[in-house]
PDB file of C-alpha atoms in Angstrom:
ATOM      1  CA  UNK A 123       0.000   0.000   0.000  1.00  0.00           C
ATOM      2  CA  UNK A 124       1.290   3.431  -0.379  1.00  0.00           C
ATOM      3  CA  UNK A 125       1.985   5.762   2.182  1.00  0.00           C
ATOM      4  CA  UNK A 126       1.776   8.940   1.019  1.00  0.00           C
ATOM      5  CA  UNK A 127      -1.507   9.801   2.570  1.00  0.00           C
ATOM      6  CA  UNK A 128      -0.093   8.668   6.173  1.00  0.00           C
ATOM      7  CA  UNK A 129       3.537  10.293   5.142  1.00  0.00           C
ATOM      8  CA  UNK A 130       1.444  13.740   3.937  1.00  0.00           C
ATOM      9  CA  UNK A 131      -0.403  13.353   7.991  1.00  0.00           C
ATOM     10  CA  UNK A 132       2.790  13.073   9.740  1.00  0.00           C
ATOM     11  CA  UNK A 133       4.558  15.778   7.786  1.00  0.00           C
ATOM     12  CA  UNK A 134       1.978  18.144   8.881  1.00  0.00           C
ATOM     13  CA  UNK A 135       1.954  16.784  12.968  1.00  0.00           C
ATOM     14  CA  UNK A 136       5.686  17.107  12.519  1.00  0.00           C
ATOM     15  CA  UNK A 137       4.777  20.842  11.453  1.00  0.00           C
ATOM     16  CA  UNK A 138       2.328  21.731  13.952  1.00  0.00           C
ATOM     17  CA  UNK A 139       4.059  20.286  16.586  1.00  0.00           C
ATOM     18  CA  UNK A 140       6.135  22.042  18.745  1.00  0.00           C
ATOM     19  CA  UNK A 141       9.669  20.741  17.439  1.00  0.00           C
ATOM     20  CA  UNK A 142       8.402  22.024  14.314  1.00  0.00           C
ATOM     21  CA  UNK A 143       6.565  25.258  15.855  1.00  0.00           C
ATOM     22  CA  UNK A 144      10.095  25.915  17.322  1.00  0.00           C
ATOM     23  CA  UNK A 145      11.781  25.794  13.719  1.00  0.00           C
ATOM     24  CA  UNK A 146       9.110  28.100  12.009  1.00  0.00           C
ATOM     25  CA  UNK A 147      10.511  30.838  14.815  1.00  0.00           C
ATOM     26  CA  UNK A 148      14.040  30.157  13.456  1.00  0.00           C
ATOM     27  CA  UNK A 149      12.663  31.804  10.102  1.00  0.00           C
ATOM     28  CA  UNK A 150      10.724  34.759  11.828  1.00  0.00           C
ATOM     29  CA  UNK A 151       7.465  33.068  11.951  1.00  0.00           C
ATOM     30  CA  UNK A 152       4.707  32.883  14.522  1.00  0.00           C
ATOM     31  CA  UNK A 153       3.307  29.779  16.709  1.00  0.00           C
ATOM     32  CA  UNK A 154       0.012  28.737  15.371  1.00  0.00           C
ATOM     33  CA  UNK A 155      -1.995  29.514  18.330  1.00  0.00           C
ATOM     34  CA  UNK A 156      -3.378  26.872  20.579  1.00  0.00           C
ATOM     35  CA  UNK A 157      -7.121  27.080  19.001  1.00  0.00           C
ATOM     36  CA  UNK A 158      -5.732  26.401  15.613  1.00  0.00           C
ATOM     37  CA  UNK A 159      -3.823  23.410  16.402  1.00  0.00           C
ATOM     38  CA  UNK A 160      -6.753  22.219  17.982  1.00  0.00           C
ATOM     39  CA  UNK A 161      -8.746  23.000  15.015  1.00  0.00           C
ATOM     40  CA  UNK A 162      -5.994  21.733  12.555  1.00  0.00           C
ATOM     41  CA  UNK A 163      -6.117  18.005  15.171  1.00  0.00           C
ATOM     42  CA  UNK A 164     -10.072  17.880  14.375  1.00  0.00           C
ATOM     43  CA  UNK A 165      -9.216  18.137  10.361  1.00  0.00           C
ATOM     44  CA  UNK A 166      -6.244  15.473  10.372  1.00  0.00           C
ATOM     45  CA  UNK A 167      -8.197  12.968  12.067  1.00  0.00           C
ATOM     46  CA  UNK A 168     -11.717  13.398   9.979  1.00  0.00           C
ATOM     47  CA  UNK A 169      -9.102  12.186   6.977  1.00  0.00           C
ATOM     48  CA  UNK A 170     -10.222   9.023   5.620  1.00  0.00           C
ATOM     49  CA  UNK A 171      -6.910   7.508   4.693  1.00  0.00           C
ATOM     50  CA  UNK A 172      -6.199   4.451   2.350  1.00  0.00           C
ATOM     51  CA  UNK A 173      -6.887   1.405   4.361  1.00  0.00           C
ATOM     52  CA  UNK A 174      -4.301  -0.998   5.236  1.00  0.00           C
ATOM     53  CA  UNK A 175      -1.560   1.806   4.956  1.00  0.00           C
ATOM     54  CA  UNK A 176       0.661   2.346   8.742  1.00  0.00           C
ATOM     55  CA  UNK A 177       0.478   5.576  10.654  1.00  0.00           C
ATOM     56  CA  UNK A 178       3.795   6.878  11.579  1.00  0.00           C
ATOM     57  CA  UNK A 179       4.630   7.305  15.182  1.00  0.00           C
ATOM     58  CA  UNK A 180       6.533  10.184  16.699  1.00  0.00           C
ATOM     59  CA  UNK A 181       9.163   9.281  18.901  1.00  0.00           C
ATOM     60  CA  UNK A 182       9.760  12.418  21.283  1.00  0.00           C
ATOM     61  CA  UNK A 183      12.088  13.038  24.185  1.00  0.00           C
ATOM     62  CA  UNK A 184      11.008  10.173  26.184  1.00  0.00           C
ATOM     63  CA  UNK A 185      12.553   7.031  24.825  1.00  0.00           C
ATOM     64  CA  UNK A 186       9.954   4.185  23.568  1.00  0.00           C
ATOM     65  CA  UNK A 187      11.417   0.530  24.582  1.00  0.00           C
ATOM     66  CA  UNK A 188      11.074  -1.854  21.359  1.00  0.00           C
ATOM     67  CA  UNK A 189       8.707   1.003  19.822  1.00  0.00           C
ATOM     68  CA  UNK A 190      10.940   3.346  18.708  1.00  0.00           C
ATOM     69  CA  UNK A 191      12.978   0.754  16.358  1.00  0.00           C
ATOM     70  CA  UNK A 192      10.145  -0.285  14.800  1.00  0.00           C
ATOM     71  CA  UNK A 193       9.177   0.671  11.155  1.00  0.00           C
ATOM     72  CA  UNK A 194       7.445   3.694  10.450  1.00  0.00           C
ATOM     73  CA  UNK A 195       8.676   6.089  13.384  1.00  0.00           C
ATOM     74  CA  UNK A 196      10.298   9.270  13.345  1.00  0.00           C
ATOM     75  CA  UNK A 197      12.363   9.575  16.085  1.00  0.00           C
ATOM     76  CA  UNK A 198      13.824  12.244  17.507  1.00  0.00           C
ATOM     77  CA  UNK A 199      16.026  10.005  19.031  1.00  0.00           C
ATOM     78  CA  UNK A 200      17.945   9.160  16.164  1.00  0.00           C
ATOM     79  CA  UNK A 201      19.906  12.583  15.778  1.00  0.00           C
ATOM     80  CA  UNK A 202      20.175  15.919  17.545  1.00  0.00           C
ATOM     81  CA  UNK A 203      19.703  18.651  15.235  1.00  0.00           C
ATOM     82  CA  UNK A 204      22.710  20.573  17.675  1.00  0.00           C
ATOM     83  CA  UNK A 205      24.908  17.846  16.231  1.00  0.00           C
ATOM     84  CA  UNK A 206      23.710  18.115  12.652  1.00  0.00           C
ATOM     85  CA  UNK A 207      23.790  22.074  12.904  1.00  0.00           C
ATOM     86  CA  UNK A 208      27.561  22.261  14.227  1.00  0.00           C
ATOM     87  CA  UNK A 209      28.673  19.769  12.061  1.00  0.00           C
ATOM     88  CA  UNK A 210      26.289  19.956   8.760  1.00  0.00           C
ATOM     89  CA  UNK A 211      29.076  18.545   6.109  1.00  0.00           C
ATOM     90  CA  UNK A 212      30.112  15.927   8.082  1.00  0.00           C
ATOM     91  CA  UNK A 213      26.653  14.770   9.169  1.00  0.00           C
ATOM     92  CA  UNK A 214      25.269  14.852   5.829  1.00  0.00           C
ATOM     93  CA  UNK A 215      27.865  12.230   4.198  1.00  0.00           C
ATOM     94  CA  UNK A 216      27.497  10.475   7.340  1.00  0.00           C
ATOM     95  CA  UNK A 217      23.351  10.805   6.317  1.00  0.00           C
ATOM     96  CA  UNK A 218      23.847   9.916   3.099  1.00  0.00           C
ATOM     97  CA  UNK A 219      26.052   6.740   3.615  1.00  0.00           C
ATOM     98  CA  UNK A 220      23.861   5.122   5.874  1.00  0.00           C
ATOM     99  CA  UNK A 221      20.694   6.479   3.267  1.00  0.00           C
ATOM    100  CA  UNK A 222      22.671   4.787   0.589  1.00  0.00           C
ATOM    101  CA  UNK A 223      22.804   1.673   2.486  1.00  0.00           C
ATOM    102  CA  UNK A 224      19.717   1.037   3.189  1.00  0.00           C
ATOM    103  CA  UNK A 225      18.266   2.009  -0.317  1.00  0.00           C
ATOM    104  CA  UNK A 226      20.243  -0.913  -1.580  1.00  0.00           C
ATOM    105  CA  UNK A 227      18.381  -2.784   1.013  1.00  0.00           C
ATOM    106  CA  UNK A 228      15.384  -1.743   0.020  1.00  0.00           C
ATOM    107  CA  UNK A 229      13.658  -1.442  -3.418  1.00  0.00           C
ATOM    108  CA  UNK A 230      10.993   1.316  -2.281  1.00  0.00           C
ATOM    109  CA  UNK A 231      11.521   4.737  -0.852  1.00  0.00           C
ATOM    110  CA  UNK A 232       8.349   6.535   0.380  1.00  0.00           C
ATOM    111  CA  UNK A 233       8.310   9.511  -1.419  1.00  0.00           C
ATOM    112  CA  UNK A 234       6.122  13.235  -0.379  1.00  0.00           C
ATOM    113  CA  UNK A 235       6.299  16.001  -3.062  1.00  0.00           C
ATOM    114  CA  UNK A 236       4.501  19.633  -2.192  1.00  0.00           C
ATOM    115  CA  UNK A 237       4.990  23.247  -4.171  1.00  0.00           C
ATOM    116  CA  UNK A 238       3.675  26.530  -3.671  1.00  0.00           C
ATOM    117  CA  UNK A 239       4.392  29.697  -1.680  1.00  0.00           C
ATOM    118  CA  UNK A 240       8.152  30.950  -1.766  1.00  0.00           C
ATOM    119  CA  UNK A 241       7.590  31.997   2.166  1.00  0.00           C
ATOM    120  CA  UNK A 242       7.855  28.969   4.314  1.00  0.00           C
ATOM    121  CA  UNK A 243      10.251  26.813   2.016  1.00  0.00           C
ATOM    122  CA  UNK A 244      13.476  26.948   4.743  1.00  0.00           C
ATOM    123  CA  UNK A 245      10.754  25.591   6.972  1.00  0.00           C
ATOM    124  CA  UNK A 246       9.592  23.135   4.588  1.00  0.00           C
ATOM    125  CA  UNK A 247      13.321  22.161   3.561  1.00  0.00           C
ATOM    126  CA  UNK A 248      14.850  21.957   7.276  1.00  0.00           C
ATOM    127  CA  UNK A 249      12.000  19.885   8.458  1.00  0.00           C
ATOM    128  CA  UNK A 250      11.756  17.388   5.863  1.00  0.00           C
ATOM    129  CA  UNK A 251      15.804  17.166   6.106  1.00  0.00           C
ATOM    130  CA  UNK A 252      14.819  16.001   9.724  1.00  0.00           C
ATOM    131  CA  UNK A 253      12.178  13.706   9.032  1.00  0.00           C
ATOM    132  CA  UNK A 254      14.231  11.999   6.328  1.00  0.00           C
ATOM    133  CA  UNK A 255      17.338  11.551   9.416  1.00  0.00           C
ATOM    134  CA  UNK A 256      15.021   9.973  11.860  1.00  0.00           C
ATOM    135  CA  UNK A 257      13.183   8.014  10.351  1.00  0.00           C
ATOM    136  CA  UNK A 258      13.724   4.382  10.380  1.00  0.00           C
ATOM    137  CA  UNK A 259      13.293   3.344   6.745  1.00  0.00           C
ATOM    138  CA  UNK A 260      13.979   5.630   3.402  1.00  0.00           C
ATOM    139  CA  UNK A 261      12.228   8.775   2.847  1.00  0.00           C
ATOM    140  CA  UNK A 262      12.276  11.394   0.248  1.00  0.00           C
ATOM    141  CA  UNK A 263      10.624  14.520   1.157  1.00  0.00           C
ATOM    142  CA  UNK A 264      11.109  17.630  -1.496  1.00  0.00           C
ATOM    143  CA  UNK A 265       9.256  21.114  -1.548  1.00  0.00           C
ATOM    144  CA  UNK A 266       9.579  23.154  -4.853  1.00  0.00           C
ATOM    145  CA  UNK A 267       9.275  26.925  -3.905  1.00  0.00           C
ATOM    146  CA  UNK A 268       6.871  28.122  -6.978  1.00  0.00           C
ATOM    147  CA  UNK A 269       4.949  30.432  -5.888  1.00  0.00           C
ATOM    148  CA  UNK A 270       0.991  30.075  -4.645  1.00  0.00           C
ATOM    149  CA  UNK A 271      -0.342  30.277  -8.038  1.00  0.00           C
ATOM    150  CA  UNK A 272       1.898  27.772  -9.514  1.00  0.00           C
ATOM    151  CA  UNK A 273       1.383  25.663  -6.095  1.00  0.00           C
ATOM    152  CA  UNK A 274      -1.914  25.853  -6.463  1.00  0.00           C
ATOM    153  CA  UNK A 275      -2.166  24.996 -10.440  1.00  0.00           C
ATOM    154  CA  UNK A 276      -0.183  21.934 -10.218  1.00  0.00           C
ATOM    155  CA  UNK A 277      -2.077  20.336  -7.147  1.00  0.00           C
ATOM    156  CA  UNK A 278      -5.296  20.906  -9.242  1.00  0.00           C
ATOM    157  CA  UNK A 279      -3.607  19.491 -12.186  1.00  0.00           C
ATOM    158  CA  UNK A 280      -6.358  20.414 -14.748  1.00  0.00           C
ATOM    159  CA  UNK A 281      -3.592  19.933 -16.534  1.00  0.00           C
ATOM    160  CA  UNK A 282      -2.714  16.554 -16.290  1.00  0.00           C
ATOM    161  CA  UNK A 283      -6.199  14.837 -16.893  1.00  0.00           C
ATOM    162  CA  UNK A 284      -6.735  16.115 -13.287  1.00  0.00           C
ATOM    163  CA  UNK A 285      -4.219  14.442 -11.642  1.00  0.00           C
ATOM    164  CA  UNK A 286      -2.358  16.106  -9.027  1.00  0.00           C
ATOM    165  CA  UNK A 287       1.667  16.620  -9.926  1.00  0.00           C
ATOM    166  CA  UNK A 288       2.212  17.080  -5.553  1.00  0.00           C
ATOM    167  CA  UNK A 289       1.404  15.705  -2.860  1.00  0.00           C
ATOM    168  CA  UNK A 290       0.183  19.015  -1.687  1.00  0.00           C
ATOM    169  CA  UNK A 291       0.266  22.246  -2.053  1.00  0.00           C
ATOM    170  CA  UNK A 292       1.161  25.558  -0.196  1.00  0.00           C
ATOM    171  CA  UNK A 293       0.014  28.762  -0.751  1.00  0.00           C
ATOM    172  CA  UNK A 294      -0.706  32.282   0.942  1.00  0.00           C
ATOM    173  CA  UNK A 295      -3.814  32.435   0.424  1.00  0.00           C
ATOM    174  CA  UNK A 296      -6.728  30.014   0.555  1.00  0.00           C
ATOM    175  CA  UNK A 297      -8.227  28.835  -2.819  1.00  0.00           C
ATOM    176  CA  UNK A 298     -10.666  30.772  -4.560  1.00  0.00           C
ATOM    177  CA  UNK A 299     -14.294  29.369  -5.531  1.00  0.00           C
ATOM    178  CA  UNK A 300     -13.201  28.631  -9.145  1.00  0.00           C
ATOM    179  CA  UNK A 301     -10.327  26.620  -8.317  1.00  0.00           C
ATOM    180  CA  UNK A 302     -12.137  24.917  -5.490  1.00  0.00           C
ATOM    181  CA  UNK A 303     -14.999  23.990  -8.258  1.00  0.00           C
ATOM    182  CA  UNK A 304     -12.290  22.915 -10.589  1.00  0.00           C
ATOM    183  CA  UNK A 305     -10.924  20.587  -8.348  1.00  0.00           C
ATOM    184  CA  UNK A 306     -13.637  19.341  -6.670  1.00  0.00           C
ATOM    185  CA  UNK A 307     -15.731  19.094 -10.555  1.00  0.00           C
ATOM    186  CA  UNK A 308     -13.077  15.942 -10.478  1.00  0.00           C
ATOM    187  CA  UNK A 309     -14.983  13.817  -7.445  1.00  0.00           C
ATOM    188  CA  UNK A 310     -11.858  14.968  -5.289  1.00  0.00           C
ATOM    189  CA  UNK A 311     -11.937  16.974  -2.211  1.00  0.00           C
ATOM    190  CA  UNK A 312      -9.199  18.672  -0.168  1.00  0.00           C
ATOM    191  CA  UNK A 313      -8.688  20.399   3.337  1.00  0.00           C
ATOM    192  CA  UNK A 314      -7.016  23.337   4.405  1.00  0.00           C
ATOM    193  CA  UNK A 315      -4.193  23.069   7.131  1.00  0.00           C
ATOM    194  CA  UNK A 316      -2.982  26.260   8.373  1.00  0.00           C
ATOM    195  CA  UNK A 317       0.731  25.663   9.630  1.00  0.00           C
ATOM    196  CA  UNK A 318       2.421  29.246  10.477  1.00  0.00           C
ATOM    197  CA  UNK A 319       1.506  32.791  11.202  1.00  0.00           C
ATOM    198  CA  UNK A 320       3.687  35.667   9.652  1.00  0.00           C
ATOM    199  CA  UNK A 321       3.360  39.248   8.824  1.00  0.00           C
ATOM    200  CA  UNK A 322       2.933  40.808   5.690  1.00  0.00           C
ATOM    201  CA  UNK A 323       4.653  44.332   4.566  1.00  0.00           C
ATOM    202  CA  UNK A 324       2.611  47.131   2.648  1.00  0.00           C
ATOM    203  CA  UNK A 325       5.096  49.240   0.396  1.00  0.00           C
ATOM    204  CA  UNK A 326       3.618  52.927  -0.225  1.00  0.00           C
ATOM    205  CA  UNK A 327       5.507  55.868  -2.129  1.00  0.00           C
ATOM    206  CA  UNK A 328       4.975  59.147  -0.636  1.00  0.00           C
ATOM    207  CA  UNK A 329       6.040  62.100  -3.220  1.00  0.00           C
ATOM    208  CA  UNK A 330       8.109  65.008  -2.044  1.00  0.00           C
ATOM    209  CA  UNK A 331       7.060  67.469  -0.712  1.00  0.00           C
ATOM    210  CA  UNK A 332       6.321  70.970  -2.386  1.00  0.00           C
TER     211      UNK A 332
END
């Protein structure tokens, strides 16, 4: 079965949560308040995901006996990010050995593409980096900074026979009601997950005086 529907769940829980709350502050954004998580836990678990497919399990501070070596966790346990951020060359080959390793192990590699918005891409980038280090079996997350409208067009993928290209998408604004009817016209239906709060400049050019 694939994953992606259970990967797509735990990117976002990884997101909201507050390891990933903690990295959105690193780029100058704003906690998602308490009421939106809430709101944003009532969404993920009304998905109806592909049956027979694993949830992934988030392994936190407190170490899981037996657990946390099982398939299918991300575990924070694996690798501190101090480590990884002190010595980012060196971890990475190290990274990429053991990735290499285990691909030849393996012949799948759970894969989660998104697009979209420009704005939280470092986000996007530094936490999928860190999913792809804990986890237990191989992952490839990627995030293609677009732009909303671009996001937007190629999760719709009117396209491509209506097909999504992404997993997701990511965008600054919500969609609008024609692109909600063109995507929905399809028999598909999406939710909206809002993940950061951040501020937004207004530019205005004041002439000279006389």
């Amino acid at each position: 079965k694939e994953q992606n529907g259970q990967l797509l769940k735990s990117f976002i829980e990884f997101v909201l949560s507050p390891t990933g709350q903690g990295i959105a502050e690193e780029f100058s954004f704003v906690r998602v308040p308490a009421s939106i998580i809430s709101y944003n836990n009532v969404t993920l678990n009304s998905l109806a995901l592909a049956s027979g497919t694993t949830p992934y399990f988030i392994e936190g501070s407190s170490t899981q006996v037996g657990t946390g070596a099982q398939e299918f966790v991300i575990s924070q346990k694996r690798q501190s990010f101090a480590d990884y951020d002190r010595n980012l060359i060196y971890s990475q080959l190290d990274a990429l050995s053991a990735r290499i390793s285990t691909q030849e192990a393996s012949s799948h590699i759970e894969t989660l593409y998104g697009s979209g918005t420009t704005n939280p891409s470092r986000l996007f980038w530094k936490a999928m980096a860190l999913m792809q280090d804990q986890a237990s079996i191989p992952l490839h997350l990627s995030y293609r900074a677009v732009g909303s409208g671009t996001g937007i067009s190629e999760f719709i993928g009117a396209d491509n026979g209506n097909v999504s290209y992404t997993h997701f998408g990511s965008g600054d604004i919500p969609f609008n009601s024609e692109d909600y009817s063109s995507y929905t016209a399809s028999g598909r239906q999406f939710v909206h997950i809002p993940f950061i709060v951040g501020a937004i400049g207004i530019f205005h050019s004041v002439p000279a005086a006389d």
